Short mmCIF file of C-alpha atoms in Angstrom, two decimals:
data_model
loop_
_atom_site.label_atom_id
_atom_site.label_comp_id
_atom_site.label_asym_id
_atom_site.label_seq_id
_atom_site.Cartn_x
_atom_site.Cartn_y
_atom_site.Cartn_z
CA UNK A 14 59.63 -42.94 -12.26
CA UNK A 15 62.20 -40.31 -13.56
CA UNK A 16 60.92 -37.75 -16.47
CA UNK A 17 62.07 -39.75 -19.27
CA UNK A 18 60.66 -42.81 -18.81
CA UNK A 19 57.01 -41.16 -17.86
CA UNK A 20 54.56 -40.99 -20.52
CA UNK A 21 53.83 -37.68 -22.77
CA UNK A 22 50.87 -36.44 -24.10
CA UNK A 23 49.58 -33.62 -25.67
CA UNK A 24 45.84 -32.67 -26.78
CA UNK A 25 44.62 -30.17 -29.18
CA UNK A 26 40.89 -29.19 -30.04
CA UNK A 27 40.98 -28.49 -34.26
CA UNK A 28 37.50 -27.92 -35.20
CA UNK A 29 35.91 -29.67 -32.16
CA UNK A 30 33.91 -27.70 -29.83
CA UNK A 31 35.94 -28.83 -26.64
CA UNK A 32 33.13 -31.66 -25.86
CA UNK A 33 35.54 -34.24 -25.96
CA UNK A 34 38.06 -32.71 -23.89
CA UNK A 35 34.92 -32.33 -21.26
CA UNK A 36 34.37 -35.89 -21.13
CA UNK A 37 38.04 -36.89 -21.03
CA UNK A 38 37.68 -34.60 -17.57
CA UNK A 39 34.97 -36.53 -16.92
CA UNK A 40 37.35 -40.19 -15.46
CA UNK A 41 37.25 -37.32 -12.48
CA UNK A 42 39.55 -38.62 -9.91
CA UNK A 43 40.83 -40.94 -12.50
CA UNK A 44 42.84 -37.74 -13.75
CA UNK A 45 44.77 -38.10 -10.26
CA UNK A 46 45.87 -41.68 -11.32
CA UNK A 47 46.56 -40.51 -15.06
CA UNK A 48 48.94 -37.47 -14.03
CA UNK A 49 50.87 -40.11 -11.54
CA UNK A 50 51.61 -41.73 -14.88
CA UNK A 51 51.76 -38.93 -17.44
CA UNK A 52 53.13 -35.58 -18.30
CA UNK A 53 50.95 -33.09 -20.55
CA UNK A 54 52.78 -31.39 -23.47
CA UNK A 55 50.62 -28.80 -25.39
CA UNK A 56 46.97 -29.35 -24.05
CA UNK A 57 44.51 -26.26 -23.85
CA UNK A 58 44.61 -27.47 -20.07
CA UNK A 59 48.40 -26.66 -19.73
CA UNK A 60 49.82 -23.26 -20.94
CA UNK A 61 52.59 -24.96 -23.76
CA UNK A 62 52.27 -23.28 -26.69
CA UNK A 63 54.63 -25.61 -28.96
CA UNK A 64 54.04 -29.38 -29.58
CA UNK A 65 57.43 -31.29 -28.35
CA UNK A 66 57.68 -34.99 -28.70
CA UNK A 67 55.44 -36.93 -27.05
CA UNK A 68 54.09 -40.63 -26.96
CA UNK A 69 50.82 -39.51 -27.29
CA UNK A 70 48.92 -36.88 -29.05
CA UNK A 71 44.88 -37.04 -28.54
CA UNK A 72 43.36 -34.67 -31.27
CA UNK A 73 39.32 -33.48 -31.07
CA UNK A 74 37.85 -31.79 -33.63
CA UNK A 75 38.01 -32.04 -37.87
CA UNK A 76 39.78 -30.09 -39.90
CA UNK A 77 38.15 -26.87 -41.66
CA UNK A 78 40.92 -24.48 -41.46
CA UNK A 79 44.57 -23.52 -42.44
CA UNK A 80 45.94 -23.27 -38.93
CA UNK A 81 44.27 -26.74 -38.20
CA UNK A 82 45.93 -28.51 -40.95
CA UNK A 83 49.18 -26.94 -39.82
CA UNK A 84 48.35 -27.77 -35.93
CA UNK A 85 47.52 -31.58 -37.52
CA UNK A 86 50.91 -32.14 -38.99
CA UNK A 87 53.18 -30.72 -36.07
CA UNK A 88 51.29 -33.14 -34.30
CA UNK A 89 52.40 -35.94 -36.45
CA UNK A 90 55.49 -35.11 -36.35
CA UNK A 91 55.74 -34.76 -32.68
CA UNK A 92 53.52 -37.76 -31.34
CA UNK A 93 54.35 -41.31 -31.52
CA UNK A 94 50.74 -42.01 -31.73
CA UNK A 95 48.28 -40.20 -32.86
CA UNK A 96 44.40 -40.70 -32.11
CA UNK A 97 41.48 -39.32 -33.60
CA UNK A 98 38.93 -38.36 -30.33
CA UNK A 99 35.51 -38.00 -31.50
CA UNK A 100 32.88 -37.96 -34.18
CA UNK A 101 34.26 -34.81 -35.70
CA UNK A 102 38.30 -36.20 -35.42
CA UNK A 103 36.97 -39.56 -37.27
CA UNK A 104 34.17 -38.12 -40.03
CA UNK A 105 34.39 -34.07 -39.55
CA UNK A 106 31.22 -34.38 -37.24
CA UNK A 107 28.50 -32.06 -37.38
CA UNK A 108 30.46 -29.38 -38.61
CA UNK A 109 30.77 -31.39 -42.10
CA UNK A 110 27.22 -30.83 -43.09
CA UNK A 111 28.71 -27.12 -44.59
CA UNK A 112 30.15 -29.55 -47.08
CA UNK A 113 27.26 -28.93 -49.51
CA UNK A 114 27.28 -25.36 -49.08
CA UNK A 115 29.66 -23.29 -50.73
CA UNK A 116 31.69 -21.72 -48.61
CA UNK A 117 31.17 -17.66 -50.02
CA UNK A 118 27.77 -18.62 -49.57
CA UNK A 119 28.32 -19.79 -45.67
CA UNK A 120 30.62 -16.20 -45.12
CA UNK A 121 28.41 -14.04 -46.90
CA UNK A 122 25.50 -15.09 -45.03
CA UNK A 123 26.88 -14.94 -41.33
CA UNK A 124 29.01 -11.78 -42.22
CA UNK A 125 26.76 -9.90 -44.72
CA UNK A 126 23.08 -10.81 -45.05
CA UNK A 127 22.31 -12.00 -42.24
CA UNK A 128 20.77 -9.23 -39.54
CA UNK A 129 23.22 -8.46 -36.59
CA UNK A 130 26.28 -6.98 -35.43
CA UNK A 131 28.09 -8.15 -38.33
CA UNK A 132 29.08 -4.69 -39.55
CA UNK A 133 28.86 -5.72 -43.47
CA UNK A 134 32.47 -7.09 -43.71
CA UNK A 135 33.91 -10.49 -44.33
CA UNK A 136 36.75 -10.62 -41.97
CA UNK A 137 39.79 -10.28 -43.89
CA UNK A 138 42.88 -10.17 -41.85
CA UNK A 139 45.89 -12.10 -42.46
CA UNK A 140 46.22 -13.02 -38.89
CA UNK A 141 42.95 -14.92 -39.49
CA UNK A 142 43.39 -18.59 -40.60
CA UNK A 143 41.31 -19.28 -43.80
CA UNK A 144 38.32 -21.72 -44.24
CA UNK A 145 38.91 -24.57 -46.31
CA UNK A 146 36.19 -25.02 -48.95
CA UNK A 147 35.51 -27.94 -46.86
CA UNK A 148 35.82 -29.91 -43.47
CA UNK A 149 37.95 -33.33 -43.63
CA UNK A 150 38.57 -35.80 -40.65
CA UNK A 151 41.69 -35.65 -39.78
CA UNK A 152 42.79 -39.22 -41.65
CA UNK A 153 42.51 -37.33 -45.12
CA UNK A 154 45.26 -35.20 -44.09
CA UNK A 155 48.06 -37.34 -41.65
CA UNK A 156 48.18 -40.85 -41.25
CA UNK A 157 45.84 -41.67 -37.78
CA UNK A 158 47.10 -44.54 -35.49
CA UNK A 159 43.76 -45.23 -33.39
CA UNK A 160 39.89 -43.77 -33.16
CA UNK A 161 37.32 -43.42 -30.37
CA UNK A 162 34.40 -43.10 -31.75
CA UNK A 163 31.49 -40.96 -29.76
CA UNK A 164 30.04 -37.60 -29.50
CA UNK A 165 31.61 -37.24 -27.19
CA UNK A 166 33.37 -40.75 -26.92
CA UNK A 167 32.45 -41.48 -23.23
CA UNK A 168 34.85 -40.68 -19.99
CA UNK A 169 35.32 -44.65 -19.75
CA UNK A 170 36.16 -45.08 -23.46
CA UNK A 171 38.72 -42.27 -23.25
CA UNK A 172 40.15 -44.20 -19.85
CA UNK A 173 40.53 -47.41 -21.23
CA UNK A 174 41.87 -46.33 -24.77
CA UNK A 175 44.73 -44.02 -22.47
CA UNK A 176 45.20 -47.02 -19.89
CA UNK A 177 46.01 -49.24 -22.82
CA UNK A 178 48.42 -47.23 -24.45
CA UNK A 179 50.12 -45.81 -21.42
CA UNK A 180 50.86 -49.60 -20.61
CA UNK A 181 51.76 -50.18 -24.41
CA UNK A 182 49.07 -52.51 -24.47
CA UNK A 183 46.89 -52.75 -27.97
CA UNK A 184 43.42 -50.26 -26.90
CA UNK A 185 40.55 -52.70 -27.27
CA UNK A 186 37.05 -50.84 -26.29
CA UNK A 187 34.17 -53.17 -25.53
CA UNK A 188 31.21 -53.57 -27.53
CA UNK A 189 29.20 -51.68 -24.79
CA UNK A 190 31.69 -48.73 -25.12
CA UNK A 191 31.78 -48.41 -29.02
CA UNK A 192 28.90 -45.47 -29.94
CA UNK A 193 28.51 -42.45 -32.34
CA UNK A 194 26.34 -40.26 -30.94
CA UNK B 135 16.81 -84.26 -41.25
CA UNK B 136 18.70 -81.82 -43.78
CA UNK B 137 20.98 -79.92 -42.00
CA UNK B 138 24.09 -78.13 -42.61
CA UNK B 139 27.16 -76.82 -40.35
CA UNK B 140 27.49 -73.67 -39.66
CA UNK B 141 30.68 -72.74 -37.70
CA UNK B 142 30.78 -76.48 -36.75
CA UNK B 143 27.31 -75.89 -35.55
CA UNK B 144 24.52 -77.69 -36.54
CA UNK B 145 21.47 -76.28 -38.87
CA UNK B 146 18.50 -78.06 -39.86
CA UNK B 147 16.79 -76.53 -42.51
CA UNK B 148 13.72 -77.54 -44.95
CA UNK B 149 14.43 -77.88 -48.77
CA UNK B 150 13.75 -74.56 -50.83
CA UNK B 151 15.19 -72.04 -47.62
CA UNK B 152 18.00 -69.99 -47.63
CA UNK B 153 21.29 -70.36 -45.78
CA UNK B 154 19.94 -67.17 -43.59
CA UNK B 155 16.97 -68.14 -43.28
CA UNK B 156 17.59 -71.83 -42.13
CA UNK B 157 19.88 -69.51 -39.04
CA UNK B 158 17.66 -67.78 -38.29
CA UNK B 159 14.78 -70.60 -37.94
CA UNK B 160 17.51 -72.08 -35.52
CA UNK B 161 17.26 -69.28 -33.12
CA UNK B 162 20.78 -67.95 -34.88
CA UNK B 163 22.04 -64.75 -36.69
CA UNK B 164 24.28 -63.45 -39.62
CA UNK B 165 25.01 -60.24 -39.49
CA UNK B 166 22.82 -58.56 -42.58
CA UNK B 167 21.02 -55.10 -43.58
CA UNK B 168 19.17 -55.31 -46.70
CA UNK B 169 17.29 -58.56 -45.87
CA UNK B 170 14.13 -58.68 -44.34
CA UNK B 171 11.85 -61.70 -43.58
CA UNK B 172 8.80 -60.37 -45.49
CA UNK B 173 10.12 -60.11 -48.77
CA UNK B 174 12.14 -61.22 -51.21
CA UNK B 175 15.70 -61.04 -50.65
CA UNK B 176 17.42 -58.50 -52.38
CA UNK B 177 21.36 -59.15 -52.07
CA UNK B 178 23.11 -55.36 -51.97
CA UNK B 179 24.68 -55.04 -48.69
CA UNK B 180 26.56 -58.70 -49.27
CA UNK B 181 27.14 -58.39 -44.88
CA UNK B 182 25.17 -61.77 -44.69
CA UNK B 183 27.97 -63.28 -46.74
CA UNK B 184 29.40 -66.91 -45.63
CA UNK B 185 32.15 -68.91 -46.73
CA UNK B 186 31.57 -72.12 -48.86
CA UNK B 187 34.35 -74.32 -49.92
CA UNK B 188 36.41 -71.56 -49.77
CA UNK B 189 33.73 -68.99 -52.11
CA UNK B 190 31.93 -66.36 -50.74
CA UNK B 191 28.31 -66.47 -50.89
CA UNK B 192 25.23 -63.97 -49.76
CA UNK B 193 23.70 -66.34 -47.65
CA UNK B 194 20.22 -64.67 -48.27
CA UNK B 195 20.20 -65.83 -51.60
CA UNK B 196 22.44 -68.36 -51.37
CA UNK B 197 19.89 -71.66 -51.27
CA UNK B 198 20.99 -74.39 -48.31
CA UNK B 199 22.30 -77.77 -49.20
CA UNK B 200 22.52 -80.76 -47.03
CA UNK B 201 26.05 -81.48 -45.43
CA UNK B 202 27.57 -78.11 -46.39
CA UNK B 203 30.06 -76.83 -44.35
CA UNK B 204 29.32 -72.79 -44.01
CA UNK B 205 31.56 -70.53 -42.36
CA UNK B 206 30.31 -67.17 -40.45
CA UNK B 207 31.44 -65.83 -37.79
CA UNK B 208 35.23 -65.81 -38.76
CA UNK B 209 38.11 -63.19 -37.88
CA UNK B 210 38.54 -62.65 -41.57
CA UNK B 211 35.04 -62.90 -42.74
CA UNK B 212 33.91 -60.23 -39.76
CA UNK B 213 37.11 -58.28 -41.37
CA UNK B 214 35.50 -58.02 -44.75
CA UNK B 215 32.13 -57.07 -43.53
CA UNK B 216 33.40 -54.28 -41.30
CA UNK B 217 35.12 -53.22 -44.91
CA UNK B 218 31.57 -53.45 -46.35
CA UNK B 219 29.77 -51.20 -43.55
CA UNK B 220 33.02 -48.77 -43.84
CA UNK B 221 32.21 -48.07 -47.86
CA UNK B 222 28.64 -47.80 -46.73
CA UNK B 223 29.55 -45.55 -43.94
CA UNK B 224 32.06 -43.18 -46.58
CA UNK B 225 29.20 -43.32 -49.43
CA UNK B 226 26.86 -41.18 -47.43
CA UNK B 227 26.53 -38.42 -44.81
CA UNK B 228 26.10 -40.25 -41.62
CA UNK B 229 26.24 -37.81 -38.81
CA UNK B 230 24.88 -39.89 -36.07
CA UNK B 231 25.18 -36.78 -33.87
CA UNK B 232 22.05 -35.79 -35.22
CA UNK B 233 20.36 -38.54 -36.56
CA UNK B 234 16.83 -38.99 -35.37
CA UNK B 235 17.49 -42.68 -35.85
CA UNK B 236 20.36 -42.79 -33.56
CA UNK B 237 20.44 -45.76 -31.91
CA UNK B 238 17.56 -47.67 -33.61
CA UNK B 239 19.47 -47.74 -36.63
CA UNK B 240 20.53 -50.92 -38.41
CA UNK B 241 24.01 -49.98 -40.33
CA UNK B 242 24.92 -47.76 -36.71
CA UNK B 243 23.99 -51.19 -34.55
CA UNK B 244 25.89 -53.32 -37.40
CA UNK B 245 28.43 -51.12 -37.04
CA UNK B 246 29.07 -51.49 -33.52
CA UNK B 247 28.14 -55.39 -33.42
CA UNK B 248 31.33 -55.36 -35.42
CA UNK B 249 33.52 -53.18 -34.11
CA UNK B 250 33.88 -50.62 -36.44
CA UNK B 251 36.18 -47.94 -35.01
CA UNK B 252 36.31 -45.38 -37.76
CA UNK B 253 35.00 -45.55 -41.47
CA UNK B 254 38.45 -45.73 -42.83
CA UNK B 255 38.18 -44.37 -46.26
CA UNK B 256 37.68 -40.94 -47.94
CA UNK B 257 34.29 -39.80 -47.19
CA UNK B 258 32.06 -38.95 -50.29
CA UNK B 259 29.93 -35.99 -48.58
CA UNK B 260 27.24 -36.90 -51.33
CA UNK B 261 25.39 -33.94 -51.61
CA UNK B 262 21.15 -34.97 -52.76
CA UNK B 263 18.84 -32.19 -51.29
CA UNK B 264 16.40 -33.40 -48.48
CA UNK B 265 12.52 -34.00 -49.30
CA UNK B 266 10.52 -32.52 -46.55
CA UNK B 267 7.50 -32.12 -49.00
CA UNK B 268 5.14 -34.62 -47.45
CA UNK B 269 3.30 -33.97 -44.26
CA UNK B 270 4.70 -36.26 -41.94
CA UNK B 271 7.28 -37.96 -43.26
CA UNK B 272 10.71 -36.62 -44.64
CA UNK B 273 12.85 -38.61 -46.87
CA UNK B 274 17.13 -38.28 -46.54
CA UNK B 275 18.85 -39.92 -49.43
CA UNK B 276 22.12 -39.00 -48.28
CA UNK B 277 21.53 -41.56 -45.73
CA UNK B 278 20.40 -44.06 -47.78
CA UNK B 279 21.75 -47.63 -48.30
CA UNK B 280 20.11 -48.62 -51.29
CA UNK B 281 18.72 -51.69 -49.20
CA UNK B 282 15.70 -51.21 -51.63
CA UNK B 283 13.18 -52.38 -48.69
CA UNK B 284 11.22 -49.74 -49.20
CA UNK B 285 11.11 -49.76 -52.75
CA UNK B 286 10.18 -53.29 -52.52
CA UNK B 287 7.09 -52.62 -49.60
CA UNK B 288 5.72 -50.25 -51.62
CA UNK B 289 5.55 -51.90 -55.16
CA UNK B 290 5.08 -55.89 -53.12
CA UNK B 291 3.16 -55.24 -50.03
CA UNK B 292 1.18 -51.74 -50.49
CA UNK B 293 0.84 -51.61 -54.24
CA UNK B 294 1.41 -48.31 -54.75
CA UNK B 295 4.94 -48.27 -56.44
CA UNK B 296 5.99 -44.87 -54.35
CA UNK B 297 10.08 -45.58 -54.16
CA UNK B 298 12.60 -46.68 -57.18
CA UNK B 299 15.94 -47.14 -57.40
CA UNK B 300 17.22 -44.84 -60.12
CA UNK B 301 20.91 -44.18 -62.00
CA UNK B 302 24.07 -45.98 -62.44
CA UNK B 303 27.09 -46.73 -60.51
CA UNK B 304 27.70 -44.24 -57.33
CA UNK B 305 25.07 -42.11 -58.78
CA UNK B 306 22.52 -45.01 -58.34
CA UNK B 307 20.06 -42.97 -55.77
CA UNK B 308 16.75 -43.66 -54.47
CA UNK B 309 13.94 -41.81 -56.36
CA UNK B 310 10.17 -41.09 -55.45
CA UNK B 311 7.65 -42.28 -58.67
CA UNK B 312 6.11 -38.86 -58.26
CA UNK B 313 6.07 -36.58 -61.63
CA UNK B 314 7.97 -33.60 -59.61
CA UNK B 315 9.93 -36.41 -58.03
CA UNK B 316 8.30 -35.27 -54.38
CA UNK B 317 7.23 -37.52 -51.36
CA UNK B 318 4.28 -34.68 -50.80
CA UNK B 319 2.70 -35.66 -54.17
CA UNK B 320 2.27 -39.36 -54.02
CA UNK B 321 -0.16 -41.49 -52.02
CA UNK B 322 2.67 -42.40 -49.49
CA UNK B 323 1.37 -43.11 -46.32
CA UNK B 324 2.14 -43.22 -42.30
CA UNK B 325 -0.44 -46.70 -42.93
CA UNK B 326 2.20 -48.17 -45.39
CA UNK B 327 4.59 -50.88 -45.00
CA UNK B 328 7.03 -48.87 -46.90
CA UNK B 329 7.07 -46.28 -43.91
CA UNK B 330 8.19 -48.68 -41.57
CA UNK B 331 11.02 -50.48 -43.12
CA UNK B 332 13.75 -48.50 -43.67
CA UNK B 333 16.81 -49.70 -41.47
CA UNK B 334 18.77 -46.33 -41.66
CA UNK B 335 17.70 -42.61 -41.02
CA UNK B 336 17.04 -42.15 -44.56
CA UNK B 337 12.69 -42.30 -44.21
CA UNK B 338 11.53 -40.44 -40.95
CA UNK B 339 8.28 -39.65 -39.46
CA UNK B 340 8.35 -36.34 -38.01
CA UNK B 341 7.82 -34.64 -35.22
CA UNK B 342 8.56 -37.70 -33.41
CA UNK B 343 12.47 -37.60 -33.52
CA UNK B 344 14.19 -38.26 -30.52
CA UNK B 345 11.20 -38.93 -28.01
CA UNK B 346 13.14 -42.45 -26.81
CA UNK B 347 15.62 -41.61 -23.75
CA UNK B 348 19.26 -42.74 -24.18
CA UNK B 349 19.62 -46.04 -22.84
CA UNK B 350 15.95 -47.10 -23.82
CA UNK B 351 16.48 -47.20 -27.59
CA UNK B 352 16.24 -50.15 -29.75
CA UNK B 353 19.90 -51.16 -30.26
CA UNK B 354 21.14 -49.38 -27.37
CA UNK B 355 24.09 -51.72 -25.22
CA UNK B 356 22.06 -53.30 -21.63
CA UNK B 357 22.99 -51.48 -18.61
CA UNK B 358 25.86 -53.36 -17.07
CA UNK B 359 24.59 -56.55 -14.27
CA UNK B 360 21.40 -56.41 -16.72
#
């Protein structure tokens, strides 16, 4: 199989917490098989730093900040298909119950009132991407081709939603592999 | 006999019951949430709804006739009720994640009986405060379907009148017949019906929350070669 006809795919974490890139690790030995077929793009497991164009783009977490919105789109742009991986990708996930808290009132309590290292100071630098007021799956933002539901979505979910789409074959999960929690 | 078809099944059925309740007499099932055998049927969640002639019915309420052709368990029918659990889904703040009712949850089990992938639409993040007030039991309305079972235990079954359904439109909410609107200063009790009927994670006992192992929970999937 020369490089252009292999497969691409690139995975980001937005506001995830890296638990669904854990249990796509977790088809173990399966990853041999997948990387027969596939190339990674940007992936925090390869060392890419730009998102080129790729078949597939597999994207964990919501969306509560600037830089993931921007992250969201390039991957848009870039991936031929685009799937939301996990509770958080599909509804914002835990992290979405700050939605009825206002957000000076979430900052000012880590960073100013409540007792630790803080130092008194709301971090303010522009390098620092800022909070949106709150946290939105990623469907309220780009247009989302296909969702595996879970927290995480299990190892053999992951492995037969990839299988499918590596083959070009329409991902159908069974019953059995449809949960989210 | 009276009977009617139901996807080209046959349904026998006695005068005076329901199109559901004929099914389920035959050992059957239509998908449904806000339904329950020991009370009146209520007709919100509309996911028990057939085909008739082309109409769509809620087949709880929807009285059986004899020789009726009813249709169920159809591609676009399913379609529409995954639609239905989607809205329900957006409408509140279901975090299954951390949902003590995780897996012994009606709308989650619906959910996956149907194949709901994602919930589709623009979530609502509804934002009603949580009532911890009674002793043991905590009340969640932002995970509540308005199925009204409780509301209907209470006032039907335990006579004490403890839940209502209060406001209009998407602000309709469920609302405690206490004066400070509190669990902690009714007469609710662990004893009532009304405890036990909700199908969501919206009335919890606590300090019982998560004691079931993965795997062993109500509407968990069987092992595979069970």
């Amino acid at each position: 199989m020369d490089a252009k006809s292999r497969v691409r795919i690139a995975t980001t974490s937005l506001a995830g917490c890296f638990g669904c890139h854990t249990s796509f690790l977790d088809i173990d030995e399966r990853l041999f098989d997948l990387v027969r077929q596939v190339d990674f793009d940007r992936s925090p497991l390869t060392d890419i730093k730009q998102v080129g164009d790729c078949d597939i783009g597999l994207i964990e977490g919501g969306v509560c900040n600037a830089e993931n919105v921007h992250v969201l789109r390039e991957f848009r742009e870039h991936c031929r298909i685009l799937v939301a991986l996990g509770a958080c990708a599909i509804n914002g996930g835990l992290p979405a119950q700050r939605n009825h808290l206002s957000l000076a009132s979430v900052l000012q309590e880590v960073y100013l009132t409540a007792p630790g290292p803080a130092g008194g100071l709301i971090p303010n630098d522009p390098e620092l991407p800022l909070p949106l007021d709150k946290v939105h799956p990623l469907h309220e933002v780009v247009h989302v081709d296909y969702f595996i539901p879970g927290c995480p979505p299990s190892a053999d979910a992951i492995w037969q939603v990839l299988t499918d789409l590596v083959a070009g074959r329409e991902p159908v999960l069974a019953q059995r592999l449809i949960h989210f929690d | 006999m009276n009977a009617f078809k139901l996807d080209g099944r046959d349904i026998p059925f006695e005068p005076g019951q329901t199109i559901l309740q004929a099914v389920q007499a035959a050992g059957q099932e239509i998908p449904h949430l806000c339904y329950h055998p020991d009370f009146k049927p209520h007709g919100s969640c509309k996911l028990c709804s057939v085909r008739i002639n082309g109409r769509m019915v809620s087949s709880c309420t929807a009285p059986a006739h004899d020789g009726m052709t009813v249709e169920s368990d159809m591609p676009d029918i399913n379609e529409e009720r995954r639609t239905l659990l989607q809205m329900l889904f957006v409408e509140g703040n279901h975090f299954c994640p951390s949902c003590e009712k995780s897996g012994a949850c009606r709308l989650q089990a619906s959910a996956y009986e149907l194949k709901m992938m994602s919930p589709h639409y623009d979530h609502f993040f509804p934002d009603r405060p949580v009532d911890a007030s009674h002793a043991d039991y905590l009340l969640d309305t932002n995970r509540c379907i308005l199925c009204s079972l409780c509301v209907r235990a209470s006032r039907d079954v335990d006579g004490k009148n403890v839940f209502a359904l209060s406001g209009r439109g998407i602000h309709t909410r469920l609302i405690v017949n206490a004066k400070s609107g509190r669990l902690g200063d009714t007469d609710f009790s662990g004893e009532d019906k009304a405890a036990h009927v909700c199908p969501v994670g919206a009335i919890l006992r606590k300090r019982v929350g998560f004691a079931v192992p993965i795997g062993q929970r109500p509407f968990d999937p069987p092992h595979e070669g069970d």
